[in-house]
Amino acid sequence: MCRMIPDEKKPIPWGLPPLRSDVAAVQRPAPRHEQPHLMTASASGLEELGLKRPMPAHRRPQGMRQTLAVVLATLAMMTCALAYMRTRHKPPATTVPCDTLATVNWLLQQGFDEKNTVAWDRLAEMTDMYGHRMTGSRAYNLSASWVLRTASKQDSLTAYTEPVTVDVWQRGAESLHLLLPTRAGGSVQLPVLALGNSASTPRGGIEAPLVAVSSFDELQRLGNRTLANTIVLFNFAYTQYGAGVGFRTRGAEEAQKYGALGVLVRSLAPDTSFASVHTGNSRRAAIPAAAISPADANLLERTYRRAQSGGQEAPRVRLVLESQYAQDAGRSDNVIIDLKGRSQGEEQGEQEVVVVSGHFDSWDVGVGALDDGAGAFVAWEAQRLIMLSGRRPRRTVRVVMWSNEETRQRGANAYFARHKHDLHRHFFAIESDIGVFEPWGLTVDASQAWTSRIRRWGRDIVSVLGAGNVTTPEVEGPGEDIRVLCRHGVPCAGLLGVNPENSAVPGDALWTEHYFRHHHAASDRMEAVDAHQLRRSAAAMAAWTYLIADMP
């Protein structure tokens, strides 16, 4: 067994926060060519011995494979001895098999390879070619086919789909006007986006008085007498996404109980995104529902409050939404890519599986680069790096790009229904769906034994990329799509990053502000994803995944 290299011996990239540990200070590392090498049988270590970086195992001639096996075995033993000598006066450290540790350290080093932009380039190519990946759309299926071809032909991985039946909702013409006699032409047009699954307005739209509320309690207090035949505006102070999402998902459902004709919902975005409109899912109701920008929500409420105090005529709005909806009318399949493990269970179809994942579907504004193309592709790139390491882990590493996360999690539910009888083979599940930035670590939903083990790995190994921190679901859940697996006993984790605007980390009040600035908005484009952050996160996810998948 190999002892892990202590945290303070490892380089930490520029700009990343240090681990929240007993490490008092971390010095800025030397440039790449001067950085201290990790004690591994890595590519750089081989170069020091005059050898070239090993090519993937499946491409090596038999003789070369045997020679490299001897070299790597020798280096692994040397690594053990040197690592032990460096840490023998330290407190007892967690042990990991030497060949596992060598591979994990090679994976971590790939985070420093600035020439590798494969994940970003692939995501850009797919989104440039096909655009968004709305559930039930032709663009979703074309994008899925592109991933299957690329994974099969370029990566030589086993790629396939599993069927998912979905509802089909299509956005049509949409407009919103505030009718004000004081404005030129008597009205002002406001940007608007129908919420997902919204009903359509009647032909020609709805024109009605506006009533502004800030809570469901206020909605109930006003009741039918005030709300019947009006359009209700939900305007509220944005603090956290979870605090306001209920207005978007349930607003129309609740307002229709009191005779409202439609609802407008303030976009779920930080106040600094005051002029942007963010769509999202709403429960299917009999009345239409749409999102408007925070600034326009404030405009409408100010106009309404003035009228309430007798300052001017009550505001009226005209809303037009021409959407279409068909239940269970489409197919948007889960995309799955397998890297088979090396254990003997493969022959009997009983090999254990480690799932790494992100959701594949997106909204139809922007191209879904950040939410959650980056999450799906960081999992794919982590798997590709593991393949390139030349040493497959014991267990199968399975990438799942989930369908239909944005509305009803039909992809996750379909996967569970299909695999519930072999759930015992699912050793662990990881998801990325809160943006891919500088890697910070994991949120773990598992037993205390699992959580403690992962904390030790993070402290002693994965901290090389600043990615060794570990938190729990009280701070952030591991992910919507793997939740069903977590509930049925599969240990789970979510990949978390650092806010690139203010360096806030999970648990800080402003941690999610950057992510939700682009979430479900037209700005969710490739410019919201940084190629180097994506690579470093993939290297961190690859390291975490390999440690789990190669456990004895």
CSV table of C-alpha atoms in Angstrom, one decimal, residues 209-212 218 222 226 300-315:
chain,number,residue,atom,x,y,z
A,209,PRO,CA,-55.7,44.6,-14.6
A,210,LEU,CA,-52.5,43.8,-12.8
A,211,VAL,CA,-52.2,42.8,-9.1
A,212,ALA,CA,-48.8,42.5,-7.4
A,218,GLU,CA,-50.7,37.6,0.4
A,222,LEU,CA,-56.6,39.0,-1.4
A,226,THR,CA,-59.4,41.0,-5.7
A,300,LEU,CA,-45.0,46.9,-12.6
A,301,GLU,CA,-45.2,46.7,-8.9
A,302,ARG,CA,-44.4,50.4,-8.5
A,303,THR,CA,-47.1,51.3,-10.9
A,304,TYR,CA,-49.6,49.0,-9.1
A,305,ARG,CA,-48.7,50.5,-5.6
A,306,ARG,CA,-49.1,54.0,-6.8
A,307,ALA,CA,-52.6,53.2,-8.1
A,308,GLN,CA,-53.4,51.6,-4.7
A,309,SER,CA,-52.5,54.8,-3.0
A,310,GLY,CA,-54.7,56.8,-5.4
A,311,GLY,CA,-51.8,58.3,-7.3
A,312,GLN,CA,-52.9,57.1,-10.8
A,313,GLU,CA,-55.1,54.7,-12.7
A,314,ALA,CA,-54.6,51.0,-12.0
A,315,PRO,CA,-52.2,49.4,-14.5
